Coordinates of C-alpha atoms and ligand atoms in Angstrom, one line a residue:
Chain E
F40 CA 10.6 21.8 51.3
C41 CA 14.3 21.1 51.2
L42 CA 15.9 18.6 53.6
K43 CA 19.3 19.3 52.2
S44 CA 20.7 20.9 55.4
E45 CA 19.4 18.1 57.6
A46 CA 20.4 15.4 55.3
S47 CA 23.9 16.7 55.2
N48 CA 24.1 16.2 58.9
C49 CA 23.5 12.5 58.5
Q50 CA 26.4 11.3 56.5
P51 CA 29.8 10.7 57.9
S52 CA 31.7 13.5 56.3
E53 CA 35.4 14.3 55.9
G54 CA 34.7 17.7 57.5
V55 CA 33.7 16.5 60.9
P56 CA 36.6 17.0 63.4
L57 CA 37.7 14.0 65.4
V58 CA 37.3 15.7 68.8
K59 CA 33.8 17.1 69.1
S60 CA 32.4 19.3 71.8
I61 CA 29.2 17.6 73.1
D62 CA 27.7 21.0 73.7
E63 CA 27.9 21.7 70.0
L64 CA 26.4 18.5 68.7
P65 CA 22.9 18.6 67.3
Q66 CA 20.3 18.4 70.1
D67 CA 16.6 17.9 69.4
N68 CA 13.4 16.3 70.8
Y69 CA 12.5 14.7 67.5
G70 CA 8.9 15.4 68.1
I71 CA 8.8 13.9 71.6
P72 CA 8.1 16.9 73.9
A73 CA 9.7 15.5 77.1
L74 CA 12.9 14.4 75.4
S75 CA 16.3 15.8 74.6
H76 CA 18.5 13.6 72.5
I77 CA 22.1 14.0 71.3
T78 CA 23.9 11.3 69.3
I79 CA 27.4 11.3 70.6
A80 CA 28.7 8.6 68.3
G81 CA 26.3 7.3 65.7
S82 CA 26.1 4.9 62.9
L83 CA 24.4 7.3 60.5
L84 CA 26.0 10.5 61.8
H85 CA 29.6 9.3 62.4
G86 CA 30.0 6.0 60.6
M87 CA 30.1 3.8 63.7
K88 CA 29.5 0.2 62.8
E89 CA 29.5 -1.7 66.1
V90 CA 28.5 0.7 68.9
E91 CA 26.4 3.8 69.2
V92 CA 26.3 6.3 72.1
W93 CA 23.5 8.7 73.0
L94 CA 23.1 11.4 75.7
E95 CA 19.4 11.9 76.7
T96 CA 17.4 14.0 79.1
I97 CA 13.8 13.1 80.0
A98 CA 11.5 15.4 81.8
P99 CA 9.7 14.4 85.0
G100 CA 6.7 12.1 84.5
S101 CA 7.8 10.9 81.0
G102 CA 9.9 8.1 79.6
T103 CA 10.5 5.8 76.7
P104 CA 7.9 3.7 75.0
I105 CA 7.6 0.0 76.1
H106 CA 10.0 -1.7 73.6
R107 CA 12.4 -4.5 72.9
H108 CA 15.5 -5.0 70.8
S109 CA 18.0 -7.8 70.1
C110 CA 21.0 -5.5 70.6
E111 CA 22.7 -4.9 73.9
E112 CA 22.0 -1.7 75.8
V113 CA 23.7 -0.1 78.7
F114 CA 22.5 2.9 80.7
V115 CA 24.8 5.2 82.7
V116 CA 22.7 7.5 84.8
L117 CA 24.3 10.9 85.2
K118 CA 21.6 13.0 87.0
G119 CA 18.2 12.4 88.5
S120 CA 16.5 9.1 89.2
G121 CA 13.8 6.9 87.8
T122 CA 12.4 3.4 87.3
L123 CA 13.2 0.7 84.9
Y124 CA 10.2 -1.5 84.1
L125 CA 11.4 -4.8 82.8
A126 CA 9.4 -7.9 81.6
T127 CA 11.6 -11.0 81.5
N128 CA 8.8 -13.2 80.2
S129 CA 9.6 -13.0 76.6
H130 CA 9.0 -16.7 76.3
L131 CA 5.3 -16.0 76.8
E132 CA 3.0 -14.5 74.2
Y133 CA 3.2 -11.0 75.6
P134 CA 5.5 -9.1 78.1
G135 CA 3.1 -9.2 81.0
Q136 CA 3.3 -7.2 84.2
P137 CA 6.9 -5.8 84.5
Q138 CA 9.2 -5.8 87.4
E139 CA 10.2 -2.4 88.8
F140 CA 13.9 -1.4 89.3
P141 CA 14.5 2.0 90.8
F142 CA 17.7 3.6 89.6
F143 CA 19.5 6.8 90.7
A144 CA 22.4 9.2 89.8
N145 CA 25.7 7.5 89.3
S146 CA 24.1 4.1 88.8
T147 CA 24.2 1.7 85.8
F148 CA 22.1 -1.1 84.4
H149 CA 21.9 -3.1 81.2
I150 CA 18.9 -4.5 79.4
P151 CA 18.7 -8.2 78.9
V152 CA 18.5 -8.8 75.1
N153 CA 15.0 -9.1 73.7
D154 CA 13.3 -8.3 77.1
A155 CA 10.5 -5.7 76.8
H156 CA 11.4 -2.6 78.9
Q157 CA 10.6 1.0 79.6
V158 CA 12.7 3.7 81.3
W159 CA 10.7 6.3 83.2
N160 CA 11.5 9.5 85.0
T161 CA 9.5 8.9 88.2
N162 CA 11.1 11.8 90.0
Q163 CA 8.7 14.7 89.9
D164 CA 11.4 17.2 90.8
E165 CA 14.3 16.6 88.5
D166 CA 15.2 15.9 84.9
L167 CA 16.6 12.4 84.2
H168 CA 20.0 12.6 82.4
F169 CA 21.8 9.5 81.1
L170 CA 24.1 8.0 78.6
V171 CA 22.9 5.0 76.5
I172 CA 25.2 2.6 74.7
I173 CA 23.9 0.2 72.2
S174 CA 25.5 -2.5 70.0
R175 CA 24.8 -3.2 66.3
P176 CA 23.5 0.2 65.3
P177 CA 21.3 1.6 63.9
I178 CA 18.8 0.3 66.4
K179 CA 15.8 -1.8 65.4
A180 CA 13.2 -1.4 68.2
F181 CA 9.8 -3.1 68.5
I182 CA 7.3 -0.9 70.3
Y183 CA 4.4 -2.1 72.4
N184 CA 1.2 -0.1 73.2
D185 CA 1.0 -1.9 76.6
W186 CA 2.5 -4.7 78.5
F187 CA -0.2 -7.2 77.4
M188 CA 0.2 -6.6 73.6
P189 CA 1.5 -9.9 72.0
H190 CA 5.2 -9.9 71.0
T191 CA 4.2 -10.6 67.5
A192 CA 2.0 -7.4 67.3
A193 CA 4.8 -5.0 68.5
N194 CA 5.6 -2.5 65.8
L195 CA 9.1 -2.2 64.3
K196 CA 10.1 1.5 64.7
F197 CA 12.9 1.8 62.1
P198 CA 14.6 4.1 61.6
I199 CA 14.3 5.2 65.3
F200 CA 13.0 8.8 65.8
W201 CA 16.4 10.5 65.7
D202 CA 17.6 8.6 62.7
E203 CA 14.5 9.3 60.6
Q204 CA 15.7 12.4 58.7
C205 CA 18.9 10.5 57.8
F206 CA 16.9 8.1 55.7
Q207 CA 15.1 10.7 53.8
T208 CA 16.5 11.6 50.4
P209 CA 17.4 15.2 50.1
A210 CA 15.0 17.0 47.7
K211 CA 16.8 17.9 44.5
D212 CA 17.1 21.5 43.7
E213 CA 14.8 22.4 40.8
L214 CA 16.4 24.1 37.9
Chain X
F60 CA 47.7 -17.9 97.6
C61 CA 44.0 -18.1 97.0
L62 CA 42.4 -16.2 94.2
K63 CA 38.9 -17.4 95.1
S64 CA 37.6 -14.0 96.1
E65 CA 38.9 -12.2 93.1
A66 CA 37.8 -15.0 90.7
S67 CA 34.3 -14.9 92.1
N68 CA 34.1 -11.2 91.0
C69 CA 34.8 -12.3 87.4
Q70 CA 31.9 -14.4 86.5
P71 CA 28.4 -13.1 85.6
S72 CA 26.5 -14.2 88.7
E73 CA 22.9 -14.6 89.6
G74 CA 23.5 -12.5 92.7
V75 CA 24.5 -9.3 91.0
P76 CA 21.7 -6.7 91.1
L77 CA 20.5 -5.3 87.8
V78 CA 20.9 -1.7 88.9
K79 CA 24.4 -1.1 90.3
S80 CA 25.8 1.9 92.1
I81 CA 29.0 2.9 90.2
D82 CA 30.5 4.1 93.5
E83 CA 30.3 0.5 94.8
L84 CA 31.8 -1.2 91.8
P85 CA 35.4 -2.6 92.1
Q86 CA 37.9 0.1 91.4
D87 CA 41.7 -0.6 91.1
N88 CA 44.8 0.5 89.4
Y89 CA 45.7 -3.0 88.2
G90 CA 49.4 -2.3 88.9
I91 CA 49.5 0.9 86.9
P92 CA 50.1 3.7 89.5
A93 CA 48.5 6.6 87.6
L94 CA 45.3 4.7 86.7
S95 CA 41.9 4.1 88.3
H96 CA 39.7 1.7 86.3
I97 CA 36.1 0.6 86.9
T98 CA 34.4 -1.8 84.5
I99 CA 30.8 -0.4 84.4
A100 CA 29.5 -3.2 82.1
G101 CA 31.9 -5.9 81.1
S102 CA 32.2 -9.1 79.2
L103 CA 33.9 -11.1 82.0
L104 CA 32.2 -9.4 84.9
H105 CA 28.7 -8.9 83.7
G106 CA 28.3 -11.2 80.7
M107 CA 28.2 -8.5 78.0
K108 CA 28.8 -10.0 74.5
E109 CA 28.8 -6.9 72.2
V110 CA 29.8 -3.8 74.2
E111 CA 31.8 -3.0 77.2
V112 CA 31.9 0.3 79.2
W113 CA 34.8 1.5 81.4
L114 CA 35.1 4.5 83.7
E115 CA 38.8 5.6 84.1
T116 CA 40.8 8.3 85.7
I117 CA 44.4 9.1 84.7
A118 CA 46.7 11.3 86.8
P119 CA 48.5 14.3 85.2
G120 CA 51.5 13.4 83.1
S121 CA 50.4 9.8 82.5
G122 CA 48.3 7.9 79.9
T123 CA 47.7 4.7 78.0
P124 CA 50.4 2.7 76.2
I125 CA 50.6 3.2 72.4
H126 CA 48.3 0.5 71.1
R127 CA 45.9 -0.6 68.4
H128 CA 42.8 -2.8 68.2
S129 CA 40.3 -3.9 65.6
C130 CA 37.3 -3.1 67.8
E131 CA 35.6 0.3 67.8
E132 CA 36.3 2.6 70.7
V133 CA 34.5 5.8 71.8
F134 CA 35.7 8.2 74.5
V135 CA 33.4 10.6 76.5
V136 CA 35.5 13.0 78.5
L137 CA 33.9 13.9 81.8
K138 CA 36.6 16.0 83.5
G139 CA 40.0 17.4 82.8
S140 CA 41.7 17.6 79.4
G141 CA 44.4 15.8 77.4
T142 CA 45.8 14.9 74.1
L143 CA 45.0 12.0 71.7
Y144 CA 48.0 10.9 69.7
L145 CA 46.9 9.1 66.6
A146 CA 48.9 7.5 63.8
T147 CA 46.7 6.9 60.7
N148 CA 49.5 5.3 58.7
S149 CA 48.6 1.7 59.5
H150 CA 49.3 0.9 55.8
L151 CA 53.0 1.5 56.5
E152 CA 55.3 -0.8 58.4
Y153 CA 55.1 1.2 61.6
P154 CA 52.8 3.8 63.1
G155 CA 55.2 6.8 62.6
Q156 CA 54.9 10.2 64.1
P157 CA 51.3 10.6 65.4
Q158 CA 49.0 13.6 64.9
E159 CA 48.0 15.4 68.1
F160 CA 44.4 16.1 68.9
P161 CA 43.7 18.1 72.1
F162 CA 40.5 17.1 73.9
F163 CA 38.7 18.7 76.9
A164 CA 35.8 18.2 79.4
N165 CA 32.5 17.4 77.7
S166 CA 34.1 16.4 74.5
T167 CA 34.0 13.0 72.6
F168 CA 36.1 11.2 70.0
H169 CA 36.3 7.8 68.6
I170 CA 39.4 5.8 67.5
P171 CA 39.6 4.7 63.8
V172 CA 39.7 0.9 63.8
N173 CA 43.3 -0.5 63.8
D174 CA 45.0 2.9 64.1
A175 CA 47.8 3.1 66.7
H176 CA 46.9 5.6 69.4
Q177 CA 47.7 6.9 72.9
V178 CA 45.5 8.9 75.3
W179 CA 47.5 11.2 77.6
N180 CA 46.7 13.5 80.4
T181 CA 48.7 16.5 79.3
N182 CA 47.0 18.8 81.9
Q183 CA 49.5 19.2 84.8
D184 CA 46.8 20.4 87.2
E185 CA 43.9 18.0 86.9
D186 CA 43.0 14.3 86.7
L187 CA 41.6 13.2 83.4
H188 CA 38.2 11.4 83.9
F189 CA 36.4 9.7 81.0
L190 CA 34.1 6.9 79.9
V191 CA 35.3 4.4 77.3
I192 CA 33.0 2.3 75.2
I193 CA 34.4 -0.6 73.1
S194 CA 32.8 -3.2 70.9
R195 CA 33.5 -7.0 70.7
P196 CA 34.8 -7.5 74.2
P197 CA 37.0 -8.6 75.8
I198 CA 39.5 -6.3 74.2
K199 CA 42.5 -7.6 72.2
A200 CA 45.1 -4.8 72.3
F201 CA 48.4 -4.8 70.5
I202 CA 51.0 -2.6 72.4
Y203 CA 53.9 -0.7 70.9
N204 CA 57.1 0.4 72.7
D205 CA 57.3 3.5 70.5
W206 CA 55.8 5.0 67.3
F207 CA 58.5 3.5 65.1
M208 CA 58.1 -0.2 66.2
P209 CA 56.8 -2.3 63.3
H210 CA 53.1 -3.2 63.4
T211 CA 54.1 -6.9 63.3
A212 CA 56.3 -6.5 66.4
A213 CA 53.5 -5.0 68.6
N214 CA 52.7 -7.3 71.5
L215 CA 49.2 -8.7 72.1
K216 CA 48.1 -7.8 75.6
F217 CA 45.4 -10.3 76.2
P218 CA 43.7 -10.4 78.6
I219 CA 44.0 -6.7 79.2
F220 CA 45.2 -5.6 82.6
W221 CA 41.8 -5.4 84.4
D222 CA 40.7 -8.7 82.9
E223 CA 43.7 -10.6 84.0
Q224 CA 42.5 -12.1 87.2
C225 CA 39.4 -13.3 85.6
F226 CA 41.4 -15.6 83.4
Q227 CA 43.2 -17.2 86.4
T228 CA 41.7 -20.4 87.6
P229 CA 40.9 -20.2 91.3
A230 CA 43.2 -22.3 93.4
K231 CA 41.3 -25.3 94.8
D232 CA 40.9 -25.6 98.5
E233 CA 43.2 -28.3 99.7
L234 CA 41.5 -30.9 101.9
Ligands
ZN345 ZN1 16.0 -0.1 75.0
ZN346 ZN1 42.3 2.1 72.5

């Protein structure tokens, strides 16, 4: 099992053109059926050190895990609509019942640092399509099973799904 | 002359809703006729500390000044096309003749840190519409009159055009 081809996509390389067609960038669901993810500008893929930009599509009735992170995160919603679930009670032992914020095409919101949140496509008829900007890549996300799981029990998911293969060492060719 | 209303747009305030319609955000040319600028998520406007996101439109035959900055910058081109002029000779005394990189709708590029650059709408028929993401806001940009101006002579433009009014102290009401 050779990861060489994947791994070679993960290092900033001299061969990558400066101007890239977004349609030609790698797109995958990274094992999450309702997701399509493209890294537009990435730490591992393109050598970004301070910001990272993703383009994602989420199918109706699906969304992100409940999670928190200490980096800043901005969403720019391009198509569809959905709901942001946000628990601002990070001073308590667990997130608790989140507030609900409906969002829509051509809207934007940012996630308060360290607040547990979940972005969900609550529109049964349309894919949700958005850009995500994060600071301090690669992202270190802590994932909760539910809103009443203690903050201290949340699981660090690092590397994040789409960065996983970049952390694998390419298998050496046997000779 | 009272700057109160403008100044009140410049502070992160409790009254700003978390989800914002981009159509309803302040849009202005900030004295630059060919520009339309919207700060989608800003340091001065929304309290961002690590990333800032702009939505800009540039008319045909116009563009940014020649400039450099030490922060990272990513462009996501939404509509139109244009040319990135980029001088990677920052080790010399002046930028020198730039390389030209054509870009197009649904393309992306990032600016190498500290390289002098200029983004121009070279399409005579269509507005150029793009998102810009920068790190470490508010931006500190050094502006060149031409490509042969010494790096040491470039002028710091701080605050940048659209942040200017946020740095003005509101006039006190006289009583
Ligand atoms: Zn998040
Ligand atoms: Zn720039």
